Short mmCIF file of C-alpha atoms and ligand atoms in Angstrom, two decimals:
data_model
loop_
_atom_site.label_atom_id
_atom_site.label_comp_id
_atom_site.label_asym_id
_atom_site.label_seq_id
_atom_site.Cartn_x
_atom_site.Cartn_y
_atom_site.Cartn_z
CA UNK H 1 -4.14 -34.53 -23.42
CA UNK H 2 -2.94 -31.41 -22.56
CA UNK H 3 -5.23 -28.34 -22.36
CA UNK H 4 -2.76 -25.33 -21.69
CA UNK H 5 0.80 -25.56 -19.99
CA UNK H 6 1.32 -22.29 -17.72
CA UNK H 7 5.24 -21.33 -16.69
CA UNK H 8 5.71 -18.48 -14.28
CA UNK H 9 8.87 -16.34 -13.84
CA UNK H 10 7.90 -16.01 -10.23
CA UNK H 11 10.98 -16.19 -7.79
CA UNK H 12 14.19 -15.45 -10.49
CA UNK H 13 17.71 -16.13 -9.29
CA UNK H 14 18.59 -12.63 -10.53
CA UNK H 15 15.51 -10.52 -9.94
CA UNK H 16 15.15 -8.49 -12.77
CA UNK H 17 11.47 -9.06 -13.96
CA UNK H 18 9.84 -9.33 -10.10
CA UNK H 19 12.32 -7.77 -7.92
CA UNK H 20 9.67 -8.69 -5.18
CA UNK H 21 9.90 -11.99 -4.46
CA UNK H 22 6.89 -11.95 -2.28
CA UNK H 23 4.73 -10.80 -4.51
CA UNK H 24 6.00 -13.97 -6.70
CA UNK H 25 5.96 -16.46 -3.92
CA UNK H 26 2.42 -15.54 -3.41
CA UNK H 27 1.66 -15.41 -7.39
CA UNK H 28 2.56 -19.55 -7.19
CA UNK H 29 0.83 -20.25 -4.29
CA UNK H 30 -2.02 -19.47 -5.82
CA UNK H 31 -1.86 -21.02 -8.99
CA UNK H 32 -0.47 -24.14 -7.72
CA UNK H 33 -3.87 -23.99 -5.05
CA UNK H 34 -6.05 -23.04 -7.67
CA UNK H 35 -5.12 -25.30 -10.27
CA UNK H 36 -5.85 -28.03 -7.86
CA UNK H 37 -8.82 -26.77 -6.55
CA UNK H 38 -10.55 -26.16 -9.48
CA UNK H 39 -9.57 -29.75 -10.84
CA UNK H 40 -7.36 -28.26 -13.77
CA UNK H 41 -4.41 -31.44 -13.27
CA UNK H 42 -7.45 -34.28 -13.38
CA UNK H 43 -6.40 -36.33 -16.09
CA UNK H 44 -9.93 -37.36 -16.83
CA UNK H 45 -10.79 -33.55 -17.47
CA UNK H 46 -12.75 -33.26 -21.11
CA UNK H 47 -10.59 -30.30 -22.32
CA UNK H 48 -6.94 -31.57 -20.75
CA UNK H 49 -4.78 -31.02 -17.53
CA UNK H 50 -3.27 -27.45 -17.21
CA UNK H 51 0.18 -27.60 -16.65
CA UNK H 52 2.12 -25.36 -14.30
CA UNK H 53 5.52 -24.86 -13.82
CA UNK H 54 8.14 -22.13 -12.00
CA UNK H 55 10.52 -21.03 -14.30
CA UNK H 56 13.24 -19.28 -13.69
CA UNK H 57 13.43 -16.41 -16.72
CA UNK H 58 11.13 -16.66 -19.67
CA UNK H 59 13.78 -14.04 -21.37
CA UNK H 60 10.78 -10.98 -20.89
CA UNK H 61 12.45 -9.89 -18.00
CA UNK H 62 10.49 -6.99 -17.29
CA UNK H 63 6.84 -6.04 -15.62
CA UNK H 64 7.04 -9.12 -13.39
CA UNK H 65 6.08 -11.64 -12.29
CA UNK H 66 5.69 -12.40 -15.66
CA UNK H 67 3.28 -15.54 -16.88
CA UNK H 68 3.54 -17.71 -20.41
CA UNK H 69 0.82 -19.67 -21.25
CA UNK H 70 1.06 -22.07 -24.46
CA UNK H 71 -0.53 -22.94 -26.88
CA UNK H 72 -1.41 -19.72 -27.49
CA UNK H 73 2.03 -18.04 -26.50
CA UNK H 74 0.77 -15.00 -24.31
CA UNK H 75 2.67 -13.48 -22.19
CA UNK H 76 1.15 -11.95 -18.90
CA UNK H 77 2.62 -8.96 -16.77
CA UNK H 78 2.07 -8.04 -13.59
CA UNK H 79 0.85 -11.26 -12.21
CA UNK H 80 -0.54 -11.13 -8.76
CA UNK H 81 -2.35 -14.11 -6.67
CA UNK H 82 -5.66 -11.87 -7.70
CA UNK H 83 -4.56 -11.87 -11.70
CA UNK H 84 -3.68 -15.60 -11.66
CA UNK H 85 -7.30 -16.38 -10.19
CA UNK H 86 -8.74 -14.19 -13.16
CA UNK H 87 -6.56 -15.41 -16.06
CA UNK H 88 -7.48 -18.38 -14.90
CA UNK H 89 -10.87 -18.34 -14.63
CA UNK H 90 -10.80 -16.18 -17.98
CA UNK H 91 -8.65 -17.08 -20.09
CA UNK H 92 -7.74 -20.62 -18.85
CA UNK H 93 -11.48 -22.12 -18.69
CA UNK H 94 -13.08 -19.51 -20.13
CA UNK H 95 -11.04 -19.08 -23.54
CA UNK H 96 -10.84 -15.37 -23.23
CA UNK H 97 -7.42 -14.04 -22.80
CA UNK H 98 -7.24 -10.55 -20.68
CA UNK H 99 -5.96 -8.58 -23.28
CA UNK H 100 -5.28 -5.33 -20.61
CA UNK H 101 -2.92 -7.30 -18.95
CA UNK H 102 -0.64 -8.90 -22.07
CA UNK H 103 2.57 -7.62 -22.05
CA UNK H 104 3.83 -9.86 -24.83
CA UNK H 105 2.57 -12.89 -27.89
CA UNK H 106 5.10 -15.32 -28.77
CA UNK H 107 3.05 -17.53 -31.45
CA UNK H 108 5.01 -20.49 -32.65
CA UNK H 109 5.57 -20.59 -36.50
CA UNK H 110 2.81 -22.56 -38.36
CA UNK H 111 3.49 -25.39 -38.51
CA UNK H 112 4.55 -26.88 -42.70
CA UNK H 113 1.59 -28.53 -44.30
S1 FES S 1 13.83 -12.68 -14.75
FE1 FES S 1 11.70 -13.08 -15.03
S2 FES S 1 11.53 -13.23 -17.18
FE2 FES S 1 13.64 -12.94 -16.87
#
């Protein structure tokens, strides 16, 4: 099972949401070390793994780096190493998105009964 699946624009091939690639770089260092850390990928985890994965344009391209997270379809701006410890803790585990920090929702149609 899969608890929430996390991409982040961090490093684009045409830098137009994080033209700091640094600041990206270290944005996916962290998540990738927290998400292990914290035991977030353990498949025997009760609520599901977290999925993370660097993408290279979510299409927001703006207020980088810029993080999805699904299911809910919430779009993060912003993103620092500090932020993705937060959401994380926050939103991730703690089922409270940061709603300060949402640049964008992207909620997939319902689905037909
Ligand atoms: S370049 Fe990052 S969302 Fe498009």
């Amino acid at each position: 099972m899969i608890s929430h699946h996390l991409l982040l624009c961090a490093t684009p091939a045409k830098a137009l949401c994080c033209p700091d690639p640094a600041a990206g770089q270290a944005s996916w260092d962290s998540l990738k070390r927290l998400v292990r850390e914290w035991g977030l990928e353990d498949p025997a985890r009760p609520e599901g793994i977290v999925l993370r994965t660097k993408a290279d344009c979510l299409r927001i391209c703006a207020e980088g780096p810029v993080l999805l997270i699904w299911p809910e379809g919430i779009v993060y701006g912003g993103v620092s190493a500090e932020r993705v410890e937060r959401i994380l803790r926050e939103h991730v585990i703690g089922g409270t998105p940061i709603d300060a920090w949402i640049v964008k929702r992207l909620p997939f149609r319902p689905a037909a009964a």
